[in-house]
Amino acid sequence: MIKTVVIATSNPDKVEEINDIAADSGIEFICAPEKFNAVENGETFAENAYIKAREAALMTGMYALGDDSGLCVDAMGGAPGIYSSRFASTPKKRIIKLLDLLRNVPEEDRTAKFVCSMVLVDPEGQKVKGADGAVYGNIISNPIGTHGFGYDPVFYIPAYNKTMAQLSSEIKNQISHRAVALEEIIAYIIRHNNYLKTKARKKARKYREL
Ligand code: ITT
């Protein structure tokens, strides 16, 4: 049974969002040890998510969930992509750099997506399940909003007429790239646990009938 899962991240904002999204799942998601520090040398979001998850599983001997996520801007050929957290040294500087690079790009060409790849591994670091999520929007010229983190203040979602940072955490955690990926992982864990419970029940019944 998978009851507790270590979140393979050192980003407290991800931990908070994952715990909010998973609140009613019956699965306990816990923080990685303080010394967790995986070297993200993969070439894709999924590869980095696996690297992080494996590292956390081997450190703790528990099931672990890696989240690698970022912003992909069409006019920048998908950048910053897997380099989103390394694009500049602070969240504020990342936004300034992004807006500077896009300053001559017209509004209609500023389409972008947030992407999240998640990988669940077993205590030996073997991949058990992967899932991806995305949410689509546009990069606006001036940051608005105070919720969320990272690039949220410049990521405008037309369907809500708001930036991600103007949405309440309840709404963000229903529609975000992270929510889409995590819901698939949670559904897998619940199916897996139900299968093991049914198997154990059948075994017990067979034993009683002997
Ligand atoms: P870990 O590697 O320890 O998980 P990290 O923050 O470095 O933490 P990533 O390598 O996955 O994580 O980079 C994700 C970056 O992408 C993050 O720092 C933000 O800049 C951006 N990002 C990801 N999800 C986001 C979200 O929901 N809202 C805004 N920005 C986000």
mmCIF file of C-alpha atoms in Angstrom, residues 96-170:
data_model
loop_
_atom_site.group_PDB
_atom_site.id
_atom_site.type_symbol
_atom_site.label_atom_id
_atom_site.label_comp_id
_atom_site.label_asym_id
_atom_site.label_seq_id
_atom_site.Cartn_x
_atom_site.Cartn_y
_atom_site.Cartn_z
ATOM 1 C CA ILE A 96 12.133 41.236 -15.416
ATOM 2 C CA LYS A 97 14.330 39.213 -17.800
ATOM 3 C CA LEU A 98 11.307 37.517 -19.368
ATOM 4 C CA LEU A 99 9.444 40.810 -19.931
ATOM 5 C CA ASP A 100 12.586 42.391 -21.332
ATOM 6 C CA LEU A 101 13.059 39.582 -23.871
ATOM 7 C CA LEU A 102 9.387 39.877 -24.905
ATOM 8 C CA ARG A 103 9.221 43.686 -25.026
ATOM 9 C CA ASN A 104 8.890 43.851 -28.846
ATOM 10 C CA VAL A 105 6.586 40.844 -29.158
ATOM 11 C CA PRO A 106 2.946 41.836 -29.865
ATOM 12 C CA GLU A 107 0.213 40.742 -27.477
ATOM 13 C CA GLU A 108 -1.228 38.098 -29.818
ATOM 14 C CA ASP A 109 2.167 36.345 -30.077
ATOM 15 C CA ARG A 110 2.830 36.132 -26.323
ATOM 16 C CA THR A 111 1.214 32.725 -25.890
ATOM 17 C CA ALA A 112 2.698 30.405 -23.277
ATOM 18 C CA LYS A 113 2.044 27.373 -21.139
ATOM 19 C CA PHE A 114 2.950 26.173 -17.677
ATOM 20 C CA VAL A 115 4.036 22.541 -17.773
ATOM 21 C CA CYS A 116 4.408 20.045 -14.931
ATOM 22 C CA SER A 117 5.832 16.536 -15.135
ATOM 23 C CA MET A 118 5.454 14.294 -12.141
ATOM 24 C CA VAL A 119 7.070 10.930 -11.522
ATOM 25 C CA LEU A 120 6.227 8.580 -8.660
ATOM 26 C CA VAL A 121 8.964 6.093 -7.729
ATOM 27 C CA ASP A 122 9.049 3.191 -5.287
ATOM 28 C CA PRO A 123 11.440 3.062 -2.287
ATOM 29 C CA GLU A 124 14.128 1.493 -4.550
ATOM 30 C CA GLY A 125 13.869 4.430 -6.969
ATOM 31 C CA GLN A 126 12.055 2.521 -9.734
ATOM 32 C CA LYS A 127 9.485 4.506 -11.720
ATOM 33 C CA VAL A 128 5.934 3.487 -10.835
ATOM 34 C CA LYS A 129 3.868 6.155 -12.613
ATOM 35 C CA GLY A 130 4.413 9.366 -14.585
ATOM 36 C CA ALA A 131 1.901 12.121 -15.390
ATOM 37 C CA ASP A 132 1.972 15.483 -17.159
ATOM 38 C CA GLY A 133 -0.148 18.587 -16.888
ATOM 39 C CA ALA A 134 -0.325 21.901 -18.733
ATOM 40 C CA VAL A 135 -2.252 25.155 -18.531
ATOM 41 C CA TYR A 136 -2.347 27.698 -21.365
ATOM 42 C CA GLY A 137 -2.237 31.487 -21.248
ATOM 43 C CA ASN A 138 -0.425 34.665 -22.348
ATOM 44 C CA ILE A 139 2.453 36.649 -20.917
ATOM 45 C CA ILE A 140 1.287 40.162 -20.046
ATOM 46 C CA SER A 141 3.600 43.198 -19.884
ATOM 47 C CA ASN A 142 3.047 44.187 -16.245
ATOM 48 C CA PRO A 143 2.890 41.779 -13.300
ATOM 49 C CA ILE A 144 -0.486 41.677 -11.493
ATOM 50 C CA GLY A 145 -1.543 39.725 -8.403
ATOM 51 C CA THR A 146 0.007 38.478 -5.197
ATOM 52 C CA HIS A 147 -1.011 34.813 -4.931
ATOM 53 C CA GLY A 148 0.980 31.787 -6.075
ATOM 54 C CA PHE A 149 4.676 32.045 -6.862
ATOM 55 C CA GLY A 150 7.250 32.219 -9.666
ATOM 56 C CA TYR A 151 5.893 33.524 -12.977
ATOM 57 C CA ASP A 152 2.235 33.576 -11.801
ATOM 58 C CA PRO A 153 1.909 37.424 -11.858
ATOM 59 C CA VAL A 154 2.646 37.629 -15.621
ATOM 60 C CA PHE A 155 0.720 34.508 -16.684
ATOM 61 C CA TYR A 156 -2.724 35.682 -17.850
ATOM 62 C CA ILE A 157 -5.513 33.131 -18.304
ATOM 63 C CA PRO A 158 -8.195 34.421 -20.729
ATOM 64 C CA ALA A 159 -10.949 32.090 -19.435
ATOM 65 C CA TYR A 160 -10.719 33.734 -16.006
ATOM 66 C CA ASN A 161 -9.690 37.211 -17.213
ATOM 67 C CA LYS A 162 -7.039 37.074 -14.486
ATOM 68 C CA THR A 163 -3.385 36.267 -14.018
ATOM 69 C CA MET A 164 -2.516 33.082 -12.174
ATOM 70 C CA ALA A 165 -1.427 35.314 -9.262
ATOM 71 C CA GLN A 166 -4.919 36.904 -9.106
ATOM 72 C CA LEU A 167 -6.642 33.540 -8.790
ATOM 73 C CA SER A 168 -7.359 32.208 -5.305
ATOM 74 C CA SER A 169 -5.301 29.162 -4.326
ATOM 75 C CA GLU A 170 -8.548 27.101 -4.506
#
